[in-house]
PDB file of C-alpha atoms in Angstrom:
ATOM      1  CA  MET A   1      -1.995  14.130  11.671  1.00  0.00           C
ATOM      2  CA  TYR A   2       1.686  14.858  10.940  1.00  0.00           C
ATOM      3  CA  GLU A   3       2.188  11.518   9.309  1.00  0.00           C
ATOM      4  CA  HIS A   4      -0.828  11.802   7.122  1.00  0.00           C
ATOM      5  CA  PHE A   5      -0.642  15.519   6.119  1.00  0.00           C
ATOM      6  CA  GLY A   6       2.839  16.407   6.880  1.00  0.00           C
ATOM      7  CA  GLU A   7       3.848  18.722   9.688  1.00  0.00           C
ATOM      8  CA  GLY A   8       3.105  22.088   7.944  1.00  0.00           C
ATOM      9  CA  TYR A   9      -0.183  21.094   6.450  1.00  0.00           C
ATOM     10  CA  ALA A  10      -1.438  19.332   9.521  1.00  0.00           C
ATOM     11  CA  GLU A  11      -1.249  22.432  11.572  1.00  0.00           C
ATOM     12  CA  SER A  12      -2.999  24.405   8.742  1.00  0.00           C
ATOM     13  CA  PHE A  13      -5.705  21.724   8.541  1.00  0.00           C
ATOM     14  CA  ALA A  14      -6.310  21.649  12.204  1.00  0.00           C
ATOM     15  CA  GLN A  15      -6.662  25.453  12.361  1.00  0.00           C
ATOM     16  CA  ASP A  16      -8.550  26.255   9.229  1.00  0.00           C
ATOM     17  CA  HIS A  17     -10.562  23.198   7.925  1.00  0.00           C
ATOM     18  CA  VAL A  18     -14.209  23.241   9.187  1.00  0.00           C
ATOM     19  CA  MET A  19     -15.789  19.824   9.389  1.00  0.00           C
ATOM     20  CA  ALA A  20     -19.374  19.072   9.550  1.00  0.00           C
ATOM     21  CA  GLU A  21     -18.521  15.897  11.346  1.00  0.00           C
ATOM     22  CA  LEU A  22     -17.140  18.043  14.275  1.00  0.00           C
ATOM     23  CA  GLY A  23     -20.213  20.153  14.644  1.00  0.00           C
ATOM     24  CA  HIS A  24     -19.023  22.634  11.944  1.00  0.00           C
ATOM     25  CA  ARG A  25     -15.780  23.241  13.890  1.00  0.00           C
ATOM     26  CA  THR A  26     -12.040  22.883  13.052  1.00  0.00           C
ATOM     27  CA  VAL A  27      -9.917  20.249  14.673  1.00  0.00           C
ATOM     28  CA  ARG A  28      -8.617  22.836  17.077  1.00  0.00           C
ATOM     29  CA  GLN A  29     -12.132  24.151  18.015  1.00  0.00           C
ATOM     30  CA  ALA A  30     -13.456  20.611  18.601  1.00  0.00           C
ATOM     31  CA  LEU A  31     -10.550  19.844  20.991  1.00  0.00           C
ATOM     32  CA  ASP A  32     -10.968  23.207  22.818  1.00  0.00           C
ATOM     33  CA  ALA A  33     -14.742  22.433  23.070  1.00  0.00           C
ATOM     34  CA  GLY A  34     -13.847  19.286  24.933  1.00  0.00           C
ATOM     35  CA  TRP A  35     -14.170  16.578  22.236  1.00  0.00           C
ATOM     36  CA  GLU A  36     -11.979  13.497  22.844  1.00  0.00           C
ATOM     37  CA  ALA A  37      -8.888  13.421  20.626  1.00  0.00           C
ATOM     38  CA  LYS A  38      -9.819   9.908  19.496  1.00  0.00           C
ATOM     39  CA  ASP A  39     -13.214  11.036  18.280  1.00  0.00           C
ATOM     40  CA  VAL A  40     -11.772  13.940  16.376  1.00  0.00           C
ATOM     41  CA  TRP A  41      -9.126  11.707  14.740  1.00  0.00           C
ATOM     42  CA  ARG A  42     -11.874   9.233  13.701  1.00  0.00           C
ATOM     43  CA  ALA A  43     -13.738  12.043  12.063  1.00  0.00           C
ATOM     44  CA  VAL A  44     -10.539  13.185  10.241  1.00  0.00           C
ATOM     45  CA  CYS A  45      -9.845   9.605   9.045  1.00  0.00           C
ATOM     46  CA  GLN A  46     -13.400   9.146   7.795  1.00  0.00           C
ATOM     47  CA  THR A  47     -13.426  12.330   5.791  1.00  0.00           C
ATOM     48  CA  GLN A  48      -9.886  12.576   4.619  1.00  0.00           C
ATOM     49  CA  GLY A  49      -9.064   9.042   3.569  1.00  0.00           C
ATOM     50  CA  VAL A  50      -6.451   8.278   6.160  1.00  0.00           C
ATOM     51  CA  SER A  51      -4.834   4.841   5.497  1.00  0.00           C
ATOM     52  CA  ALA A  52      -5.829   2.071   7.910  1.00  0.00           C
ATOM     53  CA  GLN A  53      -2.147   1.805   9.173  1.00  0.00           C
ATOM     54  CA  LEU A  54      -2.346   5.324  10.467  1.00  0.00           C
ATOM     55  CA  ARG A  55      -5.672   5.061  12.202  1.00  0.00           C
TER      56      ARG A  55
END
């Protein structure tokens, strides 16, 4: 996430951005709820236009 969003925004995004793809959770909430990091990252990639080289 740091490479795509930058260090400062990545933290903000993970804490504040609620995603329907994560069950209406933030990245942090999804990880705390036991979601696999790779599944969370896939959801972020799909919704935020992460380049193929960063996937």
